[in-house]
JSON list of C-alpha atoms in Angstrom, two decimals:
[
{"chain": "A", "resi": 102, "resn": "GLU", "atom": "CA", "xyz": [-20.11, 4.70, -3.50]},
{"chain": "A", "resi": 103, "resn": "ASP", "atom": "CA", "xyz": [-21.99, 4.96, 0.06]},
{"chain": "A", "resi": 104, "resn": "SER", "atom": "CA", "xyz": [-18.30, 5.38, 1.45]},
{"chain": "A", "resi": 105, "resn": "GLU", "atom": "CA", "xyz": [-16.97, 8.60, 2.83]},
{"chain": "A", "resi": 106, "resn": "PHE", "atom": "CA", "xyz": [-13.63, 9.37, 1.80]},
{"chain": "A", "resi": 107, "resn": "TYR", "atom": "CA", "xyz": [-10.80, 11.64, 3.68]},
{"chain": "A", "resi": 108, "resn": "PRO", "atom": "CA", "xyz": [-7.38, 13.07, 2.50]},
{"chain": "A", "resi": 109, "resn": "ILE", "atom": "CA", "xyz": [-4.85, 11.01, 2.53]},
{"chain": "A", "resi": 110, "resn": "PHE", "atom": "CA", "xyz": [-0.52, 12.04, 2.03]},
{"chain": "A", "resi": 111, "resn": "ASN", "atom": "CA", "xyz": [-0.02, 12.82, -1.25]},
{"chain": "A", "resi": 112, "resn": "GLY", "atom": "CA", "xyz": [3.56, 14.48, -1.16]},
{"chain": "A", "resi": 113, "resn": "VAL", "atom": "CA", "xyz": [6.01, 15.23, 1.49]},
{"chain": "A", "resi": 114, "resn": "ASP", "atom": "CA", "xyz": [7.41, 18.67, 2.37]},
{"chain": "A", "resi": 115, "resn": "GLU", "atom": "CA", "xyz": [11.24, 17.94, 2.19]},
{"chain": "A", "resi": 116, "resn": "GLU", "atom": "CA", "xyz": [12.16, 21.25, 3.71]},
{"chain": "A", "resi": 117, "resn": "ASN", "atom": "CA", "xyz": [9.56, 20.83, 6.96]},
{"chain": "A", "resi": 118, "resn": "LEU", "atom": "CA", "xyz": [9.77, 17.28, 6.74]},
{"chain": "A", "resi": 119, "resn": "LYS", "atom": "CA", "xyz": [5.66, 17.12, 7.04]},
{"chain": "A", "resi": 120, "resn": "LEU", "atom": "CA", "xyz": [3.37, 15.18, 4.44]},
{"chain": "A", "resi": 121, "resn": "THR", "atom": "CA", "xyz": [0.97, 17.20, 2.55]},
{"chain": "A", "resi": 122, "resn": "TYR", "atom": "CA", "xyz": [-2.31, 16.45, 1.57]},
{"chain": "A", "resi": 123, "resn": "ASP", "atom": "CA", "xyz": [-4.26, 17.87, -1.67]},
{"chain": "A", "resi": 124, "resn": "GLY", "atom": "CA", "xyz": [-7.40, 16.02, -1.30]},
{"chain": "A", "resi": 125, "resn": "LYS", "atom": "CA", "xyz": [-6.61, 14.38, -4.44]},
{"chain": "A", "resi": 126, "resn": "ARG", "atom": "CA", "xyz": [-5.83, 11.22, -2.87]},
{"chain": "A", "resi": 127, "resn": "VAL", "atom": "CA", "xyz": [-8.76, 9.76, -0.66]},
{"chain": "A", "resi": 128, "resn": "MET", "atom": "CA", "xyz": [-9.10, 6.78, 1.25]},
{"chain": "A", "resi": 129, "resn": "ALA", "atom": "CA", "xyz": [-12.46, 4.85, 3.07]},
{"chain": "A", "resi": 130, "resn": "GLN", "atom": "CA", "xyz": [-14.17, 2.43, 4.75]},
{"chain": "A", "resi": 131, "resn": "GLY", "atom": "CA", "xyz": [-17.42, 1.12, 4.15]},
{"chain": "A", "resi": 132, "resn": "GLN", "atom": "CA", "xyz": [-20.13, -1.55, 4.42]},
{"chain": "A", "resi": 133, "resn": "TRP", "atom": "CA", "xyz": [-18.20, -3.61, 1.45]},
{"chain": "A", "resi": 134, "resn": "ARG", "atom": "CA", "xyz": [-15.58, -3.73, 3.86]},
{"chain": "A", "resi": 135, "resn": "SER", "atom": "CA", "xyz": [-16.30, -6.96, 5.74]},
{"chain": "A", "resi": 136, "resn": "GLY", "atom": "CA", "xyz": [-17.43, -9.02, 2.70]},
{"chain": "A", "resi": 137, "resn": "PHE", "atom": "CA", "xyz": [-13.83, -8.12, 1.18]},
{"chain": "A", "resi": 138, "resn": "LYS", "atom": "CA", "xyz": [-11.85, -8.85, 3.84]},
{"chain": "A", "resi": 139, "resn": "ARG", "atom": "CA", "xyz": [-13.44, -12.44, 4.19]},
{"chain": "A", "resi": 140, "resn": "THR", "atom": "CA", "xyz": [-12.74, -12.77, 0.58]},
{"chain": "A", "resi": 141, "resn": "LEU", "atom": "CA", "xyz": [-9.30, -11.62, 0.56]},
{"chain": "A", "resi": 142, "resn": "LYS", "atom": "CA", "xyz": [-8.60, -13.89, 3.57]},
{"chain": "A", "resi": 143, "resn": "ASP", "atom": "CA", "xyz": [-10.04, -17.00, 1.74]},
{"chain": "A", "resi": 144, "resn": "PHE", "atom": "CA", "xyz": [-7.84, -16.17, -1.28]},
{"chain": "A", "resi": 145, "resn": "LEU", "atom": "CA", "xyz": [-4.69, -15.54, 0.73]},
{"chain": "A", "resi": 146, "resn": "SER", "atom": "CA", "xyz": [-5.06, -18.60, 2.56]},
{"chain": "A", "resi": 147, "resn": "MET", "atom": "CA", "xyz": [-5.84, -20.95, -0.47]},
{"chain": "A", "resi": 148, "resn": "HIS", "atom": "CA", "xyz": [-2.40, -19.61, -2.42]},
{"chain": "A", "resi": 149, "resn": "GLY", "atom": "CA", "xyz": [-0.79, -20.07, 1.39]},
{"chain": "A", "resi": 150, "resn": "LEU", "atom": "CA", "xyz": [0.48, -16.56, 1.57]},
{"chain": "A", "resi": 151, "resn": "LEU", "atom": "CA", "xyz": [-1.44, -16.12, 5.06]},
{"chain": "A", "resi": 152, "resn": "LYS", "atom": "CA", "xyz": [1.51, -19.09, 6.48]},
{"chain": "A", "resi": 153, "resn": "CYS", "atom": "CA", "xyz": [4.10, -17.47, 8.45]},
{"chain": "A", "resi": 154, "resn": "LYS", "atom": "CA", "xyz": [6.76, -19.60, 10.12]},
{"chain": "A", "resi": 155, "resn": "ASN", "atom": "CA", "xyz": [7.51, -17.76, 13.32]},
{"chain": "A", "resi": 156, "resn": "GLY", "atom": "CA", "xyz": [4.10, -16.23, 13.85]},
{"chain": "A", "resi": 157, "resn": "THR", "atom": "CA", "xyz": [0.61, -15.60, 12.52]},
{"chain": "A", "resi": 158, "resn": "LYS", "atom": "CA", "xyz": [-0.43, -13.46, 9.44]},
{"chain": "A", "resi": 159, "resn": "THR", "atom": "CA", "xyz": [-4.01, -11.70, 9.30]},
{"chain": "A", "resi": 160, "resn": "VAL", "atom": "CA", "xyz": [-5.76, -9.37, 7.15]},
{"chain": "A", "resi": 161, "resn": "SER", "atom": "CA", "xyz": [-6.06, -6.28, 9.39]},
{"chain": "A", "resi": 162, "resn": "GLU", "atom": "CA", "xyz": [-6.72, -3.25, 7.49]},
{"chain": "A", "resi": 163, "resn": "VAL", "atom": "CA", "xyz": [-9.07, -2.48, 4.14]},
{"chain": "A", "resi": 164, "resn": "TYR", "atom": "CA", "xyz": [-9.27, 0.70, 2.19]},
{"chain": "A", "resi": 165, "resn": "ALA", "atom": "CA", "xyz": [-10.83, 1.99, -0.75]},
{"chain": "A", "resi": 166, "resn": "LEU", "atom": "CA", "xyz": [-8.40, 4.22, -2.28]},
{"chain": "A", "resi": 167, "resn": "ARG", "atom": "CA", "xyz": [-9.79, 6.96, -4.78]},
{"chain": "A", "resi": 168, "resn": "SER", "atom": "CA", "xyz": [-7.16, 9.34, -6.77]},
{"chain": "A", "resi": 169, "resn": "LEU", "atom": "CA", "xyz": [-9.64, 12.41, -8.13]},
{"chain": "A", "resi": 170, "resn": "SER", "atom": "CA", "xyz": [-8.51, 13.62, -11.94]},
{"chain": "A", "resi": 171, "resn": "GLY", "atom": "CA", "xyz": [-5.35, 15.57, -11.79]},
{"chain": "A", "resi": 172, "resn": "CYS", "atom": "CA", "xyz": [-3.51, 13.21, -8.71]},
{"chain": "A", "resi": 173, "resn": "PRO", "atom": "CA", "xyz": [-0.16, 13.57, -8.71]},
{"chain": "A", "resi": 174, "resn": "MET", "atom": "CA", "xyz": [2.54, 10.65, -8.08]},
{"chain": "A", "resi": 175, "resn": "GLN", "atom": "CA", "xyz": [3.06, 9.78, -4.27]},
{"chain": "A", "resi": 176, "resn": "PRO", "atom": "CA", "xyz": [6.72, 9.90, -3.21]},
{"chain": "A", "resi": 177, "resn": "LYS", "atom": "CA", "xyz": [8.40, 6.63, -2.89]},
{"chain": "A", "resi": 178, "resn": "HIS", "atom": "CA", "xyz": [7.44, 4.58, 0.30]},
{"chain": "A", "resi": 179, "resn": "ALA", "atom": "CA", "xyz": [7.28, 1.48, 1.89]},
{"chain": "A", "resi": 180, "resn": "ASP", "atom": "CA", "xyz": [4.39, 0.42, 4.29]},
{"chain": "A", "resi": 181, "resn": "SER", "atom": "CA", "xyz": [5.79, -1.85, 6.96]},
{"chain": "A", "resi": 182, "resn": "ALA", "atom": "CA", "xyz": [9.72, -1.02, 7.11]},
{"chain": "A", "resi": 183, "resn": "THR", "atom": "CA", "xyz": [12.05, 0.83, 5.42]},
{"chain": "A", "resi": 184, "resn": "GLU", "atom": "CA", "xyz": [12.62, -0.41, 1.73]},
{"chain": "A", "resi": 185, "resn": "GLU", "atom": "CA", "xyz": [14.13, -4.09, 1.86]},
{"chain": "A", "resi": 186, "resn": "GLY", "atom": "CA", "xyz": [14.20, -3.48, 5.78]},
{"chain": "A", "resi": 187, "resn": "LEU", "atom": "CA", "xyz": [13.23, -6.91, 6.07]},
{"chain": "A", "resi": 188, "resn": "ARG", "atom": "CA", "xyz": [15.27, -8.76, 3.70]},
{"chain": "A", "resi": 189, "resn": "GLN", "atom": "CA", "xyz": [16.84, -10.72, 6.16]},
{"chain": "A", "resi": 190, "resn": "MET", "atom": "CA", "xyz": [13.75, -11.96, 7.81]},
{"chain": "A", "resi": 191, "resn": "GLU", "atom": "CA", "xyz": [11.86, -15.28, 6.95]},
{"chain": "A", "resi": 192, "resn": "ALA", "atom": "CA", "xyz": [10.14, -14.48, 4.02]},
{"chain": "A", "resi": 193, "resn": "SER", "atom": "CA", "xyz": [6.99, -16.31, 4.75]},
{"chain": "A", "resi": 194, "resn": "ASP", "atom": "CA", "xyz": [7.17, -13.84, 8.32]},
{"chain": "A", "resi": 195, "resn": "VAL", "atom": "CA", "xyz": [7.24, -10.45, 6.32]},
{"chain": "A", "resi": 196, "resn": "PRO", "atom": "CA", "xyz": [3.83, -8.42, 6.45]},
{"chain": "A", "resi": 197, "resn": "LEU", "atom": "CA", "xyz": [2.10, -7.89, 3.07]},
{"chain": "A", "resi": 198, "resn": "ALA", "atom": "CA", "xyz": [0.43, -5.18, 1.19]},
{"chain": "A", "resi": 199, "resn": "VAL", "atom": "CA", "xyz": [-2.78, -5.72, -1.58]},
{"chain": "A", "resi": 200, "resn": "LEU", "atom": "CA", "xyz": [-3.80, -3.63, -4.06]},
{"chain": "A", "resi": 201, "resn": "TYR", "atom": "CA", "xyz": [-6.93, -4.82, -5.95]},
{"chain": "A", "resi": 202, "resn": "ALA", "atom": "CA", "xyz": [-8.37, -3.24, -9.25]},
{"chain": "A", "resi": 203, "resn": "ILE", "atom": "CA", "xyz": [-12.09, -2.40, -9.40]},
{"chain": "A", "resi": 204, "resn": "GLU", "atom": "CA", "xyz": [-11.22, 0.05, -12.46]},
{"chain": "A", "resi": 205, "resn": "ALA", "atom": "CA", "xyz": [-9.42, -0.36, -15.65]},
{"chain": "A", "resi": 206, "resn": "ASN", "atom": "CA", "xyz": [-5.86, 0.94, -15.96]},
{"chain": "A", "resi": 207, "resn": "THR", "atom": "CA", "xyz": [-5.45, 1.09, -12.01]},
{"chain": "A", "resi": 208, "resn": "LYS", "atom": "CA", "xyz": [-1.11, 1.56, -11.62]},
{"chain": "A", "resi": 209, "resn": "LEU", "atom": "CA", "xyz": [1.02, 1.07, -8.98]},
{"chain": "A", "resi": 210, "resn": "LYS", "atom": "CA", "xyz": [4.87, 2.06, -9.61]},
{"chain": "A", "resi": 211, "resn": "VAL", "atom": "CA", "xyz": [7.00, -0.42, -7.69]},
{"chain": "A", "resi": 212, "resn": "TRP", "atom": "CA", "xyz": [10.64, -0.63, -6.92]},
{"chain": "A", "resi": 213, "resn": "PRO", "atom": "CA", "xyz": [11.64, -4.56, -7.30]},
{"chain": "A", "resi": 214, "resn": "PHE", "atom": "CA", "xyz": [14.30, -6.02, -5.19]},
{"chain": "A", "resi": 215, "resn": "ASP", "atom": "CA", "xyz": [17.77, -5.81, -7.22]},
{"chain": "A", "resi": 216, "resn": "GLN", "atom": "CA", "xyz": [16.82, -4.17, -10.14]},
{"chain": "A", "resi": 217, "resn": "GLU", "atom": "CA", "xyz": [17.86, -0.87, -11.19]},
{"chain": "A", "resi": 218, "resn": "HIS", "atom": "CA", "xyz": [14.62, 0.47, -12.23]},
{"chain": "A", "resi": 219, "resn": "PRO", "atom": "CA", "xyz": [10.98, 0.94, -10.98]},
{"chain": "A", "resi": 220, "resn": "VAL", "atom": "CA", "xyz": [8.47, -0.73, -13.28]},
{"chain": "A", "resi": 221, "resn": "VAL", "atom": "CA", "xyz": [4.82, 0.67, -13.66]},
{"chain": "A", "resi": 222, "resn": "VAL", "atom": "CA", "xyz": [2.39, -2.27, -12.76]},
{"chain": "A", "resi": 223, "resn": "THR", "atom": "CA", "xyz": [-1.31, -1.61, -14.65]},
{"chain": "A", "resi": 224, "resn": "LEU", "atom": "CA", "xyz": [-4.21, -3.74, -13.46]},
{"chain": "A", "resi": 225, "resn": "GLN", "atom": "CA", "xyz": [-7.43, -4.44, -14.98]},
{"chain": "A", "resi": 226, "resn": "PRO", "atom": "CA", "xyz": [-10.57, -4.89, -12.93]},
{"chain": "A", "resi": 227, "resn": "HIS", "atom": "CA", "xyz": [-9.89, -8.03, -10.73]},
{"chain": "A", "resi": 228, "resn": "ASP", "atom": "CA", "xyz": [-6.39, -7.68, -10.98]},
{"chain": "A", "resi": 229, "resn": "ILE", "atom": "CA", "xyz": [-4.75, -8.14, -7.78]},
{"chain": "A", "resi": 230, "resn": "ILE", "atom": "CA", "xyz": [-0.95, -7.56, -6.78]},
{"chain": "A", "resi": 231, "resn": "ILE", "atom": "CA", "xyz": [0.43, -8.56, -3.59]},
{"chain": "A", "resi": 232, "resn": "PHE", "atom": "CA", "xyz": [3.81, -7.28, -2.22]},
{"chain": "A", "resi": 233, "resn": "ARG", "atom": "CA", "xyz": [6.05, -7.18, 0.47]},
{"chain": "A", "resi": 234, "resn": "GLY", "atom": "CA", "xyz": [5.46, -4.53, 3.23]},
{"chain": "A", "resi": 235, "resn": "ASP", "atom": "CA", "xyz": [9.15, -3.38, 2.86]},
{"chain": "A", "resi": 236, "resn": "THR", "atom": "CA", "xyz": [8.67, -2.93, -1.05]},
{"chain": "A", "resi": 237, "resn": "ALA", "atom": "CA", "xyz": [9.31, 0.43, -2.20]},
{"chain": "A", "resi": 238, "resn": "HIS", "atom": "CA", "xyz": [6.54, 2.08, -4.04]},
{"chain": "A", "resi": 239, "resn": "ALA", "atom": "CA", "xyz": [4.18, 5.00, -5.02]},
{"chain": "A", "resi": 240, "resn": "GLY", "atom": "CA", "xyz": [0.67, 5.44, -6.02]},
{"chain": "A", "resi": 241, "resn": "TYR", "atom": "CA", "xyz": [0.34, 6.53, -9.47]},
{"chain": "A", "resi": 242, "resn": "LYS", "atom": "CA", "xyz": [-0.58, 9.79, -10.96]},
{"chain": "A", "resi": 243, "resn": "TYR", "atom": "CA", "xyz": [-3.95, 10.21, -12.49]},
{"chain": "A", "resi": 244, "resn": "ASN", "atom": "CA", "xyz": [-5.78, 12.03, -15.08]},
{"chain": "A", "resi": 245, "resn": "MET", "atom": "CA", "xyz": [-8.96, 10.54, -14.66]},
{"chain": "A", "resi": 246, "resn": "GLU", "atom": "CA", "xyz": [-10.27, 9.49, -11.24]},
{"chain": "A", "resi": 247, "resn": "ASN", "atom": "CA", "xyz": [-9.54, 5.24, -10.71]},
{"chain": "A", "resi": 248, "resn": "THR", "atom": "CA", "xyz": [-10.97, 3.28, -7.18]},
{"chain": "A", "resi": 249, "resn": "ARG", "atom": "CA", "xyz": [-9.00, 0.56, -6.11]},
{"chain": "A", "resi": 250, "resn": "LEU", "atom": "CA", "xyz": [-8.75, -1.62, -3.02]},
{"chain": "A", "resi": 251, "resn": "HIS", "atom": "CA", "xyz": [-5.92, -1.63, -0.63]},
{"chain": "A", "resi": 252, "resn": "ALA", "atom": "CA", "xyz": [-5.51, -4.12, 2.43]},
{"chain": "A", "resi": 253, "resn": "TYR", "atom": "CA", "xyz": [-2.26, -4.82, 4.74]},
{"chain": "A", "resi": 254, "resn": "ILE", "atom": "CA", "xyz": [-1.62, -8.41, 5.59]},
{"chain": "A", "resi": 255, "resn": "ASP", "atom": "CA", "xyz": [0.08, -7.90, 9.11]},
{"chain": "A", "resi": 256, "resn": "SER", "atom": "CA", "xyz": [2.33, -10.68, 11.02]},
{"chain": "A", "resi": 257, "resn": "SER", "atom": "CA", "xyz": [3.07, -11.23, 14.48]},
{"chain": "A", "resi": 258, "resn": "ALA", "atom": "CA", "xyz": [6.60, -12.92, 14.05]},
{"chain": "A", "resi": 259, "resn": "PRO", "atom": "CA", "xyz": [9.66, -11.42, 16.12]},
{"chain": "A", "resi": 260, "resn": "GLY", "atom": "CA", "xyz": [11.09, -7.98, 14.07]},
{"chain": "A", "resi": 261, "resn": "CYS", "atom": "CA", "xyz": [8.24, -8.02, 11.25]},
{"chain": "A", "resi": 262, "resn": "LYS", "atom": "CA", "xyz": [5.39, -5.91, 13.01]},
{"chain": "A", "resi": 263, "resn": "ARG", "atom": "CA", "xyz": [3.75, -3.18, 11.23]},
{"chain": "A", "resi": 264, "resn": "ILE", "atom": "CA", "xyz": [3.26, -0.18, 13.33]},
{"chain": "A", "resi": 265, "resn": "LYS", "atom": "CA", "xyz": [-0.49, 1.17, 12.18]},
{"chain": "A", "resi": 266, "resn": "GLY", "atom": "CA", "xyz": [-0.66, 4.36, 10.63]},
{"chain": "A", "resi": 267, "resn": "LYS", "atom": "CA", "xyz": [3.35, 4.65, 10.08]},
{"chain": "A", "resi": 268, "resn": "THR", "atom": "CA", "xyz": [5.05, 5.09, 6.61]},
{"chain": "A", "resi": 269, "resn": "TYR", "atom": "CA", "xyz": [8.68, 5.16, 5.40]},
{"chain": "A", "resi": 270, "resn": "ILE", "atom": "CA", "xyz": [8.87, 7.76, 2.97]},
{"chain": "A", "resi": 271, "resn": "LEU", "atom": "CA", "xyz": [12.13, 8.69, 0.71]},
{"chain": "A", "resi": 272, "resn": "VAL", "atom": "CA", "xyz": [13.45, 11.90, 1.49]},
{"chain": "A", "resi": 273, "resn": "ASN", "atom": "CA", "xyz": [16.84, 13.45, 0.52]},
{"chain": "A", "resi": 274, "resn": "SER", "atom": "CA", "xyz": [17.96, 9.96, 0.08]},
{"chain": "A", "resi": 275, "resn": "ALA", "atom": "CA", "xyz": [16.91, 8.79, 3.48]},
{"chain": "A", "resi": 276, "resn": "TYR", "atom": "CA", "xyz": [13.93, 6.85, 4.26]},
{"chain": "A", "resi": 277, "resn": "VAL", "atom": "CA", "xyz": [11.78, 9.05, 7.28]},
{"chain": "A", "resi": 278, "resn": "PRO", "atom": "CA", "xyz": [9.00, 7.14, 9.27]},
{"chain": "A", "resi": 279, "resn": "TYR", "atom": "CA", "xyz": [5.87, 9.50, 9.18]},
{"chain": "A", "resi": 280, "resn": "GLU", "atom": "CA", "xyz": [3.02, 8.80, 11.14]},
{"chain": "A", "resi": 281, "resn": "VAL", "atom": "CA", "xyz": [0.19, 8.81, 9.01]},
{"chain": "A", "resi": 282, "resn": "LYS", "atom": "CA", "xyz": [-3.10, 10.45, 10.43]}
]
């Protein structure tokens, strides 16, 4: 609650190819960050998710995400590369993303590989979803405020490095890399 939140992208103006910020999806870092990062690192290590065949994996960025009442769905995007863009890479080398629920009914729309339709994953407090950085997903719409934690697990493996602040958003049937401020 003592964290200062600031707006993040919640859409894209397809005509001008610019991200849109309506102020209804915000993120923050705070004093809680180091404790969560340490706990997440221990959890991922215990489950072998920081193992990397051709490099190293680290928990890099950790944020609290908050959607305010009336927050619309984000556009379909991937965090580390275009959708399935790292599919041919060694699976253990691929960067990951994490969403950890701290409130009931935290949702994420995900487009799983080799499936025709997306799924909506609903998380309850202390549930966690860990997915590849090239998995297409979208922050869900909310009718009431929802706060959750998000983290990036970066990889130093050749061809797998995530560029900080770059997101790949589907616009007019093509992925466009955006610098997220």
